[in-house]
Amino acid sequence: MNPAGGIGQEPKDGDFVAYLAQIEHRQVRTLQAAPAHAPPGLGAPAQPGARSGPLDRTQAEALIEALRQKATRATGLSPQQFLGALVLAFGGLVFILAGLSARDGAVPIAIGAFLCFLAWRRLRRLLAGGSATGDLAERLKGKS
């Protein structure tokens, strides 16, 4: 096809297996000659001491714990605190709905409103990263 070093002519005797092997060898040589700043997984050299294989149980648990701590530090939000705030909000909504369906439902509505207020304050504080003055949108703008 291309006499200037391209893919080349197809074999005349019909040995396409050898022809495909020749193309594959050319591609491998090209990938090995790729610069070191190639995207990961495309011929980039492995770091010395890097382990390529499955992690054992203790390494996996340590990795999960490190990722969990990093996520908690990044948002100031732990899963337990977030779940507690959601439970408060759900309880508040249940009380409000029960108060609306009752004849004299002022007390359940007040309890529900108070629980929803507590949940709103807790979620706002958690999403602000622990500071009451920070806003989630402002924090996200600051990180980008």
PDB file of C-alpha atoms in Angstrom:
ATOM      1  CA  MET A   1       0.000   0.000   0.000  1.00  0.00           C
ATOM      2  CA  ASN A   2       2.528   2.558   1.127  1.00  0.00           C
ATOM      3  CA  PRO A   3       6.171   2.237   0.067  1.00  0.00           C
ATOM      4  CA  ALA A   4       7.265   5.061   2.449  1.00  0.00           C
ATOM      5  CA  GLY A   5       7.151   2.926   5.609  1.00  0.00           C
ATOM      6  CA  GLY A   6       3.396   2.743   6.153  1.00  0.00           C
ATOM      7  CA  ILE A   7       1.429  -0.449   6.566  1.00  0.00           C
ATOM      8  CA  GLY A   8       2.891  -2.030   3.452  1.00  0.00           C
ATOM      9  CA  GLN A   9       1.653  -4.400   0.814  1.00  0.00           C
ATOM     10  CA  GLU A  10      -0.450  -7.425   1.554  1.00  0.00           C
ATOM     11  CA  PRO A  11       1.428 -10.687   1.171  1.00  0.00           C
ATOM     12  CA  LYS A  12       1.089 -12.273  -2.253  1.00  0.00           C
ATOM     13  CA  ASP A  13       1.044 -15.819  -0.924  1.00  0.00           C
ATOM     14  CA  GLY A  14      -1.967 -15.111   1.348  1.00  0.00           C
ATOM     15  CA  ASP A  15      -0.167 -15.414   4.712  1.00  0.00           C
ATOM     16  CA  PHE A  16      -2.331 -12.893   6.507  1.00  0.00           C
ATOM     17  CA  VAL A  17      -1.374 -14.177   9.966  1.00  0.00           C
ATOM     18  CA  ALA A  18       2.248 -13.163   9.376  1.00  0.00           C
ATOM     19  CA  TYR A  19       1.050  -9.883   7.857  1.00  0.00           C
ATOM     20  CA  LEU A  20      -1.032  -9.061  10.964  1.00  0.00           C
ATOM     21  CA  ALA A  21       1.849 -10.076  13.256  1.00  0.00           C
ATOM     22  CA  GLN A  22       4.112  -7.678  11.351  1.00  0.00           C
ATOM     23  CA  ILE A  23       1.625  -4.839  11.826  1.00  0.00           C
ATOM     24  CA  GLU A  24       1.302  -5.650  15.529  1.00  0.00           C
ATOM     25  CA  HIS A  25       5.081  -5.609  16.012  1.00  0.00           C
ATOM     26  CA  ARG A  26       5.255  -2.195  14.338  1.00  0.00           C
ATOM     27  CA  GLN A  27       2.551  -0.851  16.640  1.00  0.00           C
ATOM     28  CA  VAL A  28       4.300  -2.214  19.734  1.00  0.00           C
ATOM     29  CA  ARG A  29       7.585  -0.588  18.675  1.00  0.00           C
ATOM     30  CA  THR A  30       5.750   2.703  18.125  1.00  0.00           C
ATOM     31  CA  LEU A  31       4.143   2.551  21.573  1.00  0.00           C
ATOM     32  CA  GLN A  32       7.460   1.709  23.227  1.00  0.00           C
ATOM     33  CA  ALA A  33       9.062   4.681  21.527  1.00  0.00           C
ATOM     34  CA  ALA A  34       6.276   6.968  22.829  1.00  0.00           C
ATOM     35  CA  PRO A  35       7.392   9.796  25.136  1.00  0.00           C
ATOM     36  CA  ALA A  36       7.126   9.385  28.920  1.00  0.00           C
ATOM     37  CA  HIS A  37       4.263  11.909  29.096  1.00  0.00           C
ATOM     38  CA  ALA A  38       1.892   9.544  27.315  1.00  0.00           C
ATOM     39  CA  PRO A  39      -1.523   9.052  28.928  1.00  0.00           C
ATOM     40  CA  PRO A  40      -1.630   6.438  31.712  1.00  0.00           C
ATOM     41  CA  GLY A  41      -2.007   2.927  30.423  1.00  0.00           C
ATOM     42  CA  LEU A  42      -0.610   3.725  26.984  1.00  0.00           C
ATOM     43  CA  GLY A  43       3.018   2.773  27.294  1.00  0.00           C
ATOM     44  CA  ALA A  44       3.779   4.953  30.311  1.00  0.00           C
ATOM     45  CA  PRO A  45       6.511   3.408  32.449  1.00  0.00           C
ATOM     46  CA  ALA A  46       5.466   1.962  35.794  1.00  0.00           C
ATOM     47  CA  GLN A  47       6.783   3.645  38.922  1.00  0.00           C
ATOM     48  CA  PRO A  48       9.549   1.767  40.692  1.00  0.00           C
ATOM     49  CA  GLY A  49       8.177  -0.206  43.610  1.00  0.00           C
ATOM     50  CA  ALA A  50       4.634   0.068  42.277  1.00  0.00           C
ATOM     51  CA  ARG A  51       2.617  -3.025  42.895  1.00  0.00           C
ATOM     52  CA  SER A  52       0.541  -4.416  40.099  1.00  0.00           C
ATOM     53  CA  GLY A  53      -1.895  -6.897  41.486  1.00  0.00           C
ATOM     54  CA  PRO A  54      -4.792  -7.225  43.856  1.00  0.00           C
ATOM     55  CA  LEU A  55      -4.545  -5.734  47.330  1.00  0.00           C
ATOM     56  CA  ASP A  56      -4.780  -7.900  50.388  1.00  0.00           C
ATOM     57  CA  ARG A  57      -7.462  -7.252  53.015  1.00  0.00           C
ATOM     58  CA  THR A  58      -5.438  -4.937  55.276  1.00  0.00           C
ATOM     59  CA  GLN A  59      -4.233  -2.813  52.366  1.00  0.00           C
ATOM     60  CA  ALA A  60      -7.759  -2.503  50.997  1.00  0.00           C
ATOM     61  CA  GLU A  61      -9.138  -1.487  54.401  1.00  0.00           C
ATOM     62  CA  ALA A  62      -6.354   1.069  54.840  1.00  0.00           C
ATOM     63  CA  LEU A  63      -7.080   2.501  51.392  1.00  0.00           C
ATOM     64  CA  ILE A  64     -10.817   2.739  52.098  1.00  0.00           C
ATOM     65  CA  GLU A  65     -10.172   4.448  55.450  1.00  0.00           C
ATOM     66  CA  ALA A  66      -7.765   6.940  53.859  1.00  0.00           C
ATOM     67  CA  LEU A  67     -10.299   7.780  51.150  1.00  0.00           C
ATOM     68  CA  ARG A  68     -13.073   8.149  53.746  1.00  0.00           C
ATOM     69  CA  GLN A  69     -10.954  10.536  55.836  1.00  0.00           C
ATOM     70  CA  LYS A  70     -10.030  12.547  52.759  1.00  0.00           C
ATOM     71  CA  ALA A  71     -13.682  12.886  51.768  1.00  0.00           C
ATOM     72  CA  THR A  72     -14.673  13.899  55.307  1.00  0.00           C
ATOM     73  CA  ARG A  73     -11.907  16.512  55.435  1.00  0.00           C
ATOM     74  CA  ALA A  74     -12.859  17.888  52.027  1.00  0.00           C
ATOM     75  CA  THR A  75     -16.497  18.503  52.933  1.00  0.00           C
ATOM     76  CA  GLY A  76     -16.497  18.508  56.736  1.00  0.00           C
ATOM     77  CA  LEU A  77     -19.326  16.037  56.449  1.00  0.00           C
ATOM     78  CA  SER A  78     -19.380  12.594  57.980  1.00  0.00           C
ATOM     79  CA  PRO A  79     -21.951  10.030  56.872  1.00  0.00           C
ATOM     80  CA  GLN A  80     -23.278   9.647  60.425  1.00  0.00           C
ATOM     81  CA  GLN A  81     -23.916  13.383  60.839  1.00  0.00           C
ATOM     82  CA  PHE A  82     -25.583  13.619  57.451  1.00  0.00           C
ATOM     83  CA  LEU A  83     -27.802  10.627  58.184  1.00  0.00           C
ATOM     84  CA  GLY A  84     -28.759  12.126  61.565  1.00  0.00           C
ATOM     85  CA  ALA A  85     -29.811  15.355  59.873  1.00  0.00           C
ATOM     86  CA  LEU A  86     -31.880  13.445  57.335  1.00  0.00           C
ATOM     87  CA  VAL A  87     -33.601  11.488  60.134  1.00  0.00           C
ATOM     88  CA  LEU A  88     -34.460  14.777  61.865  1.00  0.00           C
ATOM     89  CA  ALA A  89     -35.899  16.171  58.639  1.00  0.00           C
ATOM     90  CA  PHE A  90     -37.954  13.032  58.008  1.00  0.00           C
ATOM     91  CA  GLY A  91     -39.282  13.066  61.591  1.00  0.00           C
ATOM     92  CA  GLY A  92     -40.213  16.708  61.218  1.00  0.00           C
ATOM     93  CA  LEU A  93     -42.125  16.013  58.032  1.00  0.00           C
ATOM     94  CA  VAL A  94     -43.960  13.117  59.692  1.00  0.00           C
ATOM     95  CA  PHE A  95     -45.023  15.377  62.565  1.00  0.00           C
ATOM     96  CA  ILE A  96     -46.132  18.113  60.178  1.00  0.00           C
ATOM     97  CA  LEU A  97     -48.211  15.683  58.104  1.00  0.00           C
ATOM     98  CA  ALA A  98     -49.718  14.163  61.245  1.00  0.00           C
ATOM     99  CA  GLY A  99     -50.617  17.635  62.497  1.00  0.00           C
ATOM    100  CA  LEU A 100     -52.232  18.549  59.200  1.00  0.00           C
ATOM    101  CA  SER A 101     -54.414  15.455  59.227  1.00  0.00           C
ATOM    102  CA  ALA A 102     -55.483  15.881  62.878  1.00  0.00           C
ATOM    103  CA  ARG A 103     -58.305  18.157  63.973  1.00  0.00           C
ATOM    104  CA  ASP A 104     -56.245  20.025  66.583  1.00  0.00           C
ATOM    105  CA  GLY A 105     -52.806  19.606  65.102  1.00  0.00           C
ATOM    106  CA  ALA A 106     -51.023  22.739  66.267  1.00  0.00           C
ATOM    107  CA  VAL A 107     -48.697  20.869  68.644  1.00  0.00           C
ATOM    108  CA  PRO A 108     -47.520  18.212  66.122  1.00  0.00           C
ATOM    109  CA  ILE A 109     -47.040  20.921  63.485  1.00  0.00           C
ATOM    110  CA  ALA A 110     -44.934  22.960  65.924  1.00  0.00           C
ATOM    111  CA  ILE A 111     -42.847  19.893  66.836  1.00  0.00           C
ATOM    112  CA  GLY A 112     -42.387  19.078  63.144  1.00  0.00           C
ATOM    113  CA  ALA A 113     -41.400  22.640  62.300  1.00  0.00           C
ATOM    114  CA  PHE A 114     -38.857  22.619  65.133  1.00  0.00           C
ATOM    115  CA  LEU A 115     -37.369  19.296  63.960  1.00  0.00           C
ATOM    116  CA  CYS A 116     -37.177  20.548  60.369  1.00  0.00           C
ATOM    117  CA  PHE A 117     -35.489  23.729  61.592  1.00  0.00           C
ATOM    118  CA  LEU A 118     -32.902  21.691  63.521  1.00  0.00           C
ATOM    119  CA  ALA A 119     -32.276  19.482  60.478  1.00  0.00           C
ATOM    120  CA  TRP A 120     -31.912  22.530  58.231  1.00  0.00           C
ATOM    121  CA  ARG A 121     -29.378  24.136  60.604  1.00  0.00           C
ATOM    122  CA  ARG A 122     -27.401  20.906  60.935  1.00  0.00           C
ATOM    123  CA  LEU A 123     -27.305  20.279  57.170  1.00  0.00           C
ATOM    124  CA  ARG A 124     -26.358  23.880  56.497  1.00  0.00           C
ATOM    125  CA  ARG A 125     -23.518  23.695  59.036  1.00  0.00           C
ATOM    126  CA  LEU A 126     -22.322  20.334  57.693  1.00  0.00           C
ATOM    127  CA  LEU A 127     -22.360  21.438  54.066  1.00  0.00           C
ATOM    128  CA  ALA A 128     -20.583  24.664  54.989  1.00  0.00           C
ATOM    129  CA  GLY A 129     -17.638  22.594  56.247  1.00  0.00           C
ATOM    130  CA  GLY A 130     -18.170  23.280  59.924  1.00  0.00           C
ATOM    131  CA  SER A 131     -18.189  27.068  59.679  1.00  0.00           C
ATOM    132  CA  ALA A 132     -21.552  28.724  60.090  1.00  0.00           C
ATOM    133  CA  THR A 133     -20.609  31.617  57.794  1.00  0.00           C
ATOM    134  CA  GLY A 134     -19.467  29.585  54.770  1.00  0.00           C
ATOM    135  CA  ASP A 135     -21.808  28.773  51.930  1.00  0.00           C
ATOM    136  CA  LEU A 136     -21.482  25.617  49.833  1.00  0.00           C
ATOM    137  CA  ALA A 137     -21.641  27.554  46.556  1.00  0.00           C
ATOM    138  CA  GLU A 138     -18.902  29.926  47.703  1.00  0.00           C
ATOM    139  CA  ARG A 139     -16.693  27.023  48.823  1.00  0.00           C
ATOM    140  CA  LEU A 140     -17.132  25.300  45.473  1.00  0.00           C
ATOM    141  CA  LYS A 141     -16.244  28.494  43.615  1.00  0.00           C
ATOM    142  CA  GLY A 142     -13.131  28.890  45.750  1.00  0.00           C
ATOM    143  CA  LYS A 143     -11.889  25.372  44.956  1.00  0.00           C
ATOM    144  CA  SER A 144     -12.187  25.731  41.187  1.00  0.00           C
TER     145      SER A 144
END
